[in-house]
PDB file of C-alpha atoms in Angstrom:
ATOM      1  CA  ASP A   1      -4.001  20.844  12.287  1.00 56.00           C
ATOM      2  CA  GLU A   2      -5.993  21.558   8.813  1.00 64.00           C
ATOM      3  CA  LEU A   3      -4.287  23.556   6.482  1.00 65.00           C
ATOM      4  CA  SER A   4      -4.938  27.050   5.983  1.00 69.00           C
ATOM      5  CA  ASP A   5      -7.420  28.346   2.897  1.00 73.00           C
ATOM      6  CA  PRO A   6      -4.786  30.590   1.549  1.00 74.00           C
ATOM      7  CA  ILE A   7      -2.222  26.997   1.422  1.00 73.00           C
ATOM      8  CA  LEU A   8      -5.340  25.109   0.063  1.00 73.00           C
ATOM      9  CA  LYS A   9      -5.441  27.125  -3.024  1.00 78.00           C
ATOM     10  CA  GLU A  10      -1.958  27.722  -3.452  1.00 76.00           C
ATOM     11  CA  ILE A  11      -1.451  23.995  -3.305  1.00 78.00           C
ATOM     12  CA  SER A  12      -4.571  22.960  -5.617  1.00 78.00           C
ATOM     13  CA  ALA A  13      -3.306  25.773  -8.154  1.00 80.00           C
ATOM     14  CA  ASN A  14      -0.554  24.246  -9.134  1.00 78.00           C
ATOM     15  CA  MET A  15      -1.984  20.275  -9.390  1.00 87.00           C
ATOM     16  CA  VAL A  16      -2.595  18.648 -12.451  1.00 91.00           C
ATOM     17  CA  LEU A  17      -5.338  16.119 -12.366  1.00 93.00           C
ATOM     18  CA  ARG A  18      -4.192  12.659 -14.905  1.00 95.00           C
ATOM     19  CA  GLU A  19      -6.697   9.622 -15.639  1.00 96.00           C
ATOM     20  CA  TYR A  20      -5.211   5.903 -15.663  1.00 96.00           C
ATOM     21  CA  GLN A  21      -7.120   3.052 -16.842  1.00 96.00           C
ATOM     22  CA  ARG A  22      -6.796  -0.406 -14.465  1.00 93.00           C
ATOM     23  CA  GLY A  23      -3.360  -2.086 -15.036  1.00 93.00           C
ATOM     24  CA  ASP A  24      -1.266   1.236 -16.677  1.00 96.00           C
ATOM     25  CA  VAL A  25       2.263   2.130 -14.503  1.00 95.00           C
ATOM     26  CA  PHE A  26       2.101   5.407 -14.189  1.00 92.00           C
ATOM     27  CA  VAL A  27       5.565   5.828 -12.476  1.00 93.00           C
ATOM     28  CA  TRP A  28       8.193   2.970 -13.467  1.00 94.00           C
ATOM     29  CA  GLU A  29      11.294   2.418 -11.053  1.00 94.00           C
ATOM     30  CA  GLY A  30      14.543   4.055 -12.096  1.00 94.00           C
ATOM     31  CA  ASP A  31      12.781   7.088 -14.142  1.00 95.00           C
ATOM     32  CA  PRO A  32      12.809  10.492 -13.111  1.00 93.00           C
ATOM     33  CA  CYS A  33      10.084  11.803 -10.749  1.00 91.00           C
ATOM     34  CA  ASP A  34       7.940  14.434 -11.859  1.00 88.00           C
ATOM     35  CA  GLY A  35       6.367  15.654  -8.368  1.00 91.00           C
ATOM     36  CA  LEU A  36       4.287  14.365  -5.205  1.00 90.00           C
ATOM     37  CA  HIS A  37       0.996  12.178  -6.756  1.00 93.00           C
ATOM     38  CA  ILE A  38      -1.931  12.241  -4.623  1.00 91.00           C
ATOM     39  CA  ILE A  39      -4.755   9.231  -5.605  1.00 92.00           C
ATOM     40  CA  TYR A  40      -7.741  11.110  -6.063  1.00 92.00           C
ATOM     41  CA  LEU A  41      -9.883   8.892  -7.678  1.00 93.00           C
ATOM     42  CA  GLY A  42      -9.669   4.352  -7.249  1.00 92.00           C
ATOM     43  CA  SER A  43      -6.574   2.129  -5.795  1.00 90.00           C
ATOM     44  CA  ALA A  44      -3.014   1.474  -7.314  1.00 92.00           C
ATOM     45  CA  LYS A  45      -0.399  -0.867  -5.746  1.00 90.00           C
ATOM     46  CA  ILE A  46       2.894   0.114  -4.975  1.00 90.00           C
ATOM     47  CA  PHE A  47       5.713  -3.143  -6.595  1.00 90.00           C
ATOM     48  CA  ARG A  48       8.781  -3.911  -7.096  1.00 89.00           C
ATOM     49  CA  LEU A  49      10.158  -6.646  -9.042  1.00 87.00           C
ATOM     50  CA  SER A  50      12.826  -8.880  -8.366  1.00 82.00           C
ATOM     51  CA  PRO A  51      16.235  -9.792 -10.257  1.00 85.00           C
ATOM     52  CA  GLN A  52      13.830 -13.131 -10.633  1.00 83.00           C
ATOM     53  CA  GLY A  53      11.034 -11.035 -12.337  1.00 82.00           C
ATOM     54  CA  ARG A  54       9.401 -11.914  -9.521  1.00 81.00           C
ATOM     55  CA  GLN A  55       6.758  -9.155  -8.163  1.00 82.00           C
ATOM     56  CA  TYR A  56       6.456  -7.921  -4.942  1.00 81.00           C
ATOM     57  CA  ILE A  57       3.724  -5.255  -3.504  1.00 81.00           C
ATOM     58  CA  VAL A  58       4.993  -2.586  -1.198  1.00 82.00           C
ATOM     59  CA  ARG A  59       1.583  -1.292  -0.283  1.00 82.00           C
ATOM     60  CA  ILE A  60      -1.978  -0.938  -1.461  1.00 84.00           C
ATOM     61  CA  LEU A  61      -2.917   2.894  -2.415  1.00 88.00           C
ATOM     62  CA  GLN A  62      -6.025   3.999  -1.628  1.00 87.00           C
ATOM     63  CA  GLU A  63      -7.696   7.332  -2.357  1.00 89.00           C
ATOM     64  CA  GLY A  64      -6.424   9.985  -0.068  1.00 87.00           C
ATOM     65  CA  ASP A  65      -2.947   7.920  -0.377  1.00 88.00           C
ATOM     66  CA  THR A  66       0.231  10.074  -1.785  1.00 88.00           C
ATOM     67  CA  PHE A  67       3.593   9.045  -3.130  1.00 89.00           C
ATOM     68  CA  ALA A  68       6.622   9.682  -4.665  1.00 90.00           C
ATOM     69  CA  GLU A  69       7.482  11.837  -1.662  1.00 88.00           C
ATOM     70  CA  VAL A  70      10.860  11.111  -1.332  1.00 89.00           C
ATOM     71  CA  PRO A  71      12.216  11.309  -4.970  1.00 92.00           C
ATOM     72  CA  ALA A  72       9.783  14.422  -4.878  1.00 90.00           C
ATOM     73  CA  PHE A  73      12.240  16.126  -2.335  1.00 88.00           C
ATOM     74  CA  ASP A  74      15.651  14.634  -2.912  1.00 89.00           C
ATOM     75  CA  GLY A  75      15.622  14.948  -6.426  1.00 89.00           C
ATOM     76  CA  GLY A  76      16.288  11.301  -7.181  1.00 91.00           C
ATOM     77  CA  THR A  77      14.614   8.858  -9.112  1.00 94.00           C
ATOM     78  CA  ASN A  78      11.493   6.734  -8.556  1.00 93.00           C
ATOM     79  CA  PRO A  79      12.536   4.028  -6.337  1.00 92.00           C
ATOM     80  CA  VAL A  80       8.869   1.591  -7.144  1.00 92.00           C
ATOM     81  CA  ASN A  81       6.978   0.940  -9.696  1.00 95.00           C
ATOM     82  CA  VAL A  82       3.200   2.249  -9.048  1.00 95.00           C
ATOM     83  CA  GLU A  83      -0.347   0.401 -11.452  1.00 95.00           C
ATOM     84  CA  ALA A  84      -3.326   1.085 -11.377  1.00 94.00           C
ATOM     85  CA  LEU A  85      -5.755  -1.606 -10.146  1.00 90.00           C
ATOM     86  CA  GLU A  86      -8.876  -0.166 -11.957  1.00 91.00           C
ATOM     87  CA  VAL A  87      -9.807   3.458 -13.183  1.00 94.00           C
ATOM     88  CA  CYS A  88      -7.289   6.109 -11.320  1.00 94.00           C
ATOM     89  CA  ARG A  89      -7.806   9.463 -11.101  1.00 95.00           C
ATOM     90  CA  VAL A  90      -4.460  11.048  -9.750  1.00 94.00           C
ATOM     91  CA  TRP A  91      -3.352  14.584  -8.463  1.00 92.00           C
ATOM     92  CA  VAL A  92      -0.066  16.054  -9.447  1.00 93.00           C
ATOM     93  CA  ILE A  93       1.930  18.934  -7.686  1.00 90.00           C
ATOM     94  CA  ASN A  94       5.506  19.475  -9.293  1.00 89.00           C
ATOM     95  CA  ALA A  95       8.644  18.785  -7.739  1.00 88.00           C
ATOM     96  CA  ASP A  96       9.980  22.091  -7.824  1.00 88.00           C
ATOM     97  CA  ILE A  97       6.701  24.020  -6.523  1.00 87.00           C
ATOM     98  CA  LEU A  98       6.225  21.075  -3.637  1.00 86.00           C
ATOM     99  CA  ARG A  99      10.184  22.348  -2.410  1.00 88.00           C
ATOM    100  CA  GLY A 100       8.589  26.467  -2.684  1.00 88.00           C
ATOM    101  CA  LEU A 101       5.618  25.334  -0.672  1.00 84.00           C
ATOM    102  CA  VAL A 102       7.462  23.604   2.083  1.00 85.00           C
ATOM    103  CA  LYS A 103      10.022  26.243   2.345  1.00 87.00           C
ATOM    104  CA  ALA A 104       7.210  29.286   2.336  1.00 84.00           C
ATOM    105  CA  HIS A 105       4.542  27.431   4.916  1.00 83.00           C
ATOM    106  CA  PRO A 106       6.027  25.511   7.837  1.00 85.00           C
ATOM    107  CA  GLN A 107       2.523  24.302   8.342  1.00 82.00           C
ATOM    108  CA  PHE A 108       2.718  22.685   5.121  1.00 81.00           C
ATOM    109  CA  ALA A 109       6.284  21.336   5.911  1.00 84.00           C
ATOM    110  CA  GLN A 110       4.613  19.854   9.104  1.00 86.00           C
ATOM    111  CA  LYS A 111       2.328  17.696   7.355  1.00 83.00           C
ATOM    112  CA  VAL A 112       4.961  16.539   4.576  1.00 84.00           C
ATOM    113  CA  LEU A 113       6.916  15.488   7.665  1.00 86.00           C
ATOM    114  CA  ASN A 114       4.564  13.575   9.678  1.00 87.00           C
ATOM    115  CA  ASN A 115       3.564  11.777   6.372  1.00 83.00           C
ATOM    116  CA  PHE A 116       7.536  10.924   5.921  1.00 85.00           C
ATOM    117  CA  GLY A 117       7.042   9.680   9.391  1.00 87.00           C
ATOM    118  CA  LYS A 118       3.968   7.187   8.791  1.00 85.00           C
ATOM    119  CA  MET A 119       5.320   6.141   5.579  1.00 82.00           C
ATOM    120  CA  LEU A 120       8.931   5.502   8.132  1.00 83.00           C
ATOM    121  CA  ARG A 121       7.107   3.782  10.553  1.00 86.00           C
ATOM    122  CA  GLY A 122       4.931   1.555   8.347  1.00 78.00           C
ATOM    123  CA  MET A 123       8.331  -0.042   6.199  1.00 78.00           C
ATOM    124  CA  VAL A 124       9.701  -0.357   9.798  1.00 81.00           C
ATOM    125  CA  ARG A 125       6.584  -2.480  10.555  1.00 76.00           C
ATOM    126  CA  MET A 126       7.121  -4.567   7.401  1.00 74.00           C
ATOM    127  CA  VAL A 127      11.130  -5.294   7.922  1.00 77.00           C
ATOM    128  CA  SER A 128      10.437  -6.370  11.020  1.00 74.00           C
ATOM    129  CA  GLU A 129       7.293  -9.092  10.394  1.00 72.00           C
ATOM    130  CA  MET A 130       9.770 -10.444   7.679  1.00 72.00           C
ATOM    131  CA  ALA A 131      12.707 -10.580  10.418  1.00 70.00           C
ATOM    132  CA  PHE A 132      10.311 -11.858  13.102  1.00 68.00           C
ATOM    133  CA  TYR A 133       7.404 -13.698  11.705  1.00 74.00           C
ATOM    134  CA  GLN A 134       6.649 -16.815  10.196  1.00 87.00           C
ATOM    135  CA  VAL A 135       5.125 -16.770   6.707  1.00 89.00           C
ATOM    136  CA  THR A 136       1.831 -18.130   8.145  1.00 91.00           C
ATOM    137  CA  HIS A 137       1.685 -15.764  10.903  1.00 91.00           C
ATOM    138  CA  ARG A 138       1.983 -12.822   8.380  1.00 90.00           C
ATOM    139  CA  LEU A 139      -0.614 -14.366   6.422  1.00 91.00           C
ATOM    140  CA  ALA A 140      -2.506 -14.207   9.317  1.00 92.00           C
ATOM    141  CA  ARG A 141      -1.756 -10.137  10.100  1.00 89.00           C
ATOM    142  CA  LEU A 142      -2.453  -9.506   6.646  1.00 88.00           C
ATOM    143  CA  ILE A 143      -6.194 -11.167   6.262  1.00 90.00           C
ATOM    144  CA  GLU A 144      -6.839  -9.416   9.461  1.00 89.00           C
ATOM    145  CA  ASN A 145      -6.514  -5.618   8.063  1.00 83.00           C
ATOM    146  CA  MET A 146      -9.054  -7.285   5.346  1.00 80.00           C
ATOM    147  CA  PRO A 147     -12.516  -6.354   4.911  1.00 73.00           C
ATOM    148  CA  GLN A 148     -14.403  -8.461   6.150  1.00 68.00           C
ATOM    149  CA  ASP A 149     -17.205  -8.102   3.406  1.00 67.00           C
ATOM    150  CA  LYS A 150     -17.891 -10.824   1.535  1.00 62.00           C
ATOM    151  CA  SER A 151     -18.653  -7.561  -1.842  1.00 60.00           C
ATOM    152  CA  ALA A 152     -15.871  -6.838  -1.090  1.00 61.00           C
ATOM    153  CA  PRO A 153     -13.331  -7.468  -4.042  1.00 62.00           C
ATOM    154  CA  HIS A 154     -10.942 -10.705  -3.360  1.00 72.00           C
ATOM    155  CA  TRP A 155      -7.204 -11.446  -3.346  1.00 78.00           C
ATOM    156  CA  THR A 156      -5.767 -13.773  -5.303  1.00 83.00           C
ATOM    157  CA  GLN A 157      -3.022 -15.966  -3.943  1.00 86.00           C
ATOM    158  CA  GLU A 158       0.020 -14.291  -6.416  1.00 82.00           C
ATOM    159  CA  GLN A 159      -1.096 -10.936  -5.202  1.00 81.00           C
ATOM    160  CA  LEU A 160      -1.253 -12.069  -1.252  1.00 86.00           C
ATOM    161  CA  ALA A 161       2.152 -13.950  -1.893  1.00 84.00           C
ATOM    162  CA  ALA A 162       3.653 -10.262  -3.655  1.00 76.00           C
ATOM    163  CA  GLN A 163       2.465  -8.716  -0.728  1.00 79.00           C
ATOM    164  CA  LEU A 164       4.236 -10.878   1.599  1.00 84.00           C
ATOM    165  CA  GLY A 165       7.268 -10.804  -0.185  1.00 77.00           C
ATOM    166  CA  THR A 166       6.473 -14.800  -1.337  1.00 82.00           C
ATOM    167  CA  VAL A 167       5.314 -17.360  -3.855  1.00 81.00           C
ATOM    168  CA  ARG A 168       1.876 -18.529  -4.411  1.00 85.00           C
ATOM    169  CA  GLU A 169       2.564 -21.831  -3.418  1.00 89.00           C
ATOM    170  CA  VAL A 170       3.916 -20.794   0.482  1.00 90.00           C
ATOM    171  CA  VAL A 171       0.440 -19.153   0.427  1.00 91.00           C
ATOM    172  CA  ALA A 172      -1.581 -21.831  -0.389  1.00 92.00           C
ATOM    173  CA  ARG A 173       0.076 -23.963   2.514  1.00 93.00           C
ATOM    174  CA  SER A 174      -0.536 -21.312   4.855  1.00 94.00           C
ATOM    175  CA  LEU A 175      -3.850 -20.561   3.582  1.00 94.00           C
ATOM    176  CA  LYS A 176      -4.389 -24.514   4.673  1.00 94.00           C
ATOM    177  CA  GLU A 177      -2.628 -24.120   7.706  1.00 94.00           C
ATOM    178  CA  LEU A 178      -5.118 -21.615   8.728  1.00 94.00           C
ATOM    179  CA  GLU A 179      -7.672 -23.057   7.117  1.00 93.00           C
ATOM    180  CA  ARG A 180      -7.002 -26.643   9.032  1.00 93.00           C
ATOM    181  CA  SER A 181      -6.893 -25.032  12.663  1.00 95.00           C
ATOM    182  CA  GLY A 182     -10.169 -23.224  12.050  1.00 94.00           C
ATOM    183  CA  ALA A 183      -9.349 -19.979  12.293  1.00 93.00           C
ATOM    184  CA  ILE A 184     -10.448 -19.073   8.461  1.00 92.00           C
ATOM    185  CA  THR A 185     -12.671 -20.029   6.108  1.00 92.00           C
ATOM    186  CA  ILE A 186     -12.749 -19.670   2.394  1.00 88.00           C
ATOM    187  CA  GLU A 187     -16.175 -18.893   0.596  1.00 83.00           C
ATOM    188  CA  ASP A 188     -16.094 -17.980  -2.904  1.00 78.00           C
ATOM    189  CA  ARG A 189     -12.562 -17.235  -3.172  1.00 78.00           C
ATOM    190  CA  ARG A 190     -13.009 -14.512   0.262  1.00 84.00           C
ATOM    191  CA  ILE A 191     -11.071 -15.096   3.261  1.00 89.00           C
ATOM    192  CA  LEU A 192     -13.165 -14.825   6.128  1.00 87.00           C
ATOM    193  CA  ILE A 193     -12.394 -15.158   9.974  1.00 90.00           C
ATOM    194  CA  ALA A 194     -14.396 -18.089  11.356  1.00 92.00           C
ATOM    195  CA  ASP A 195     -12.883 -18.242  15.053  1.00 92.00           C
ATOM    196  CA  LYS A 196     -11.658 -14.748  16.405  1.00 92.00           C
ATOM    197  CA  GLU A 197      -9.805 -16.257  19.207  1.00 92.00           C
ATOM    198  CA  ILE A 198      -8.166 -19.536  17.140  1.00 93.00           C
ATOM    199  CA  PHE A 199      -6.878 -16.203  14.791  1.00 92.00           C
ATOM    200  CA  GLN A 200      -5.728 -14.196  16.876  1.00 92.00           C
ATOM    201  CA  GLN A 201      -3.843 -17.028  17.790  1.00 91.00           C
ATOM    202  CA  TRP A 202      -1.904 -16.525  14.843  1.00 92.00           C
ATOM    203  CA  VAL A 203      -1.920 -13.201  14.626  1.00 90.00           C
ATOM    204  CA  GLN A 204      -0.048 -12.555  18.093  1.00 85.00           C
ATOM    205  CA  PRO A 205       1.798 -16.209  18.105  1.00 76.00           C
ATOM    206  CA  ASN A 206       3.335 -15.263  20.726  1.00 65.00           C
ATOM    207  CA  ASN A 207       0.704 -14.278  23.268  1.00 54.00           C
TER     208      ASN A 207
END
């Protein structure tokens, strides 16, 4: 259900719009959280760094996506870093105001809980794929969700590796494996599905 107009007006009255340039890190892991963030324009990446300094991309944020829900509610520090992938405009709702809205409006609280549910399911899916699938299969599943449009921005091997929790060399080998099998072609550094039937065998190896 959509939120009622009075709730929407109360929320909008307590939002601040911020703008960031490509490469700006506007949320740092370990810093205090200043509220719920909503991507209004642009895209950003949520990432963490390993003790060795390797970057792992947790999620790509697009317009309409939210983040920092957990620290906004539990009062803890930010568990991740967030970096703008292009010019970003982000709405921010102060954490104290957010908690007040949840207490005052059950309809808004239900929306927040639904969003928490989606986040949890997404994290369970990521952990399961890392546990049950080899890198080549996980890469195929990632490619499946990428735009098959030659005009769409392409992912570098480093970015793919960061999303999969591995290193560029492993991704390069997996791409070669997918390409040799006839599942994909690589044109102008963009990955395109060449044979859907072969490709699906990589996506669902147990079928």
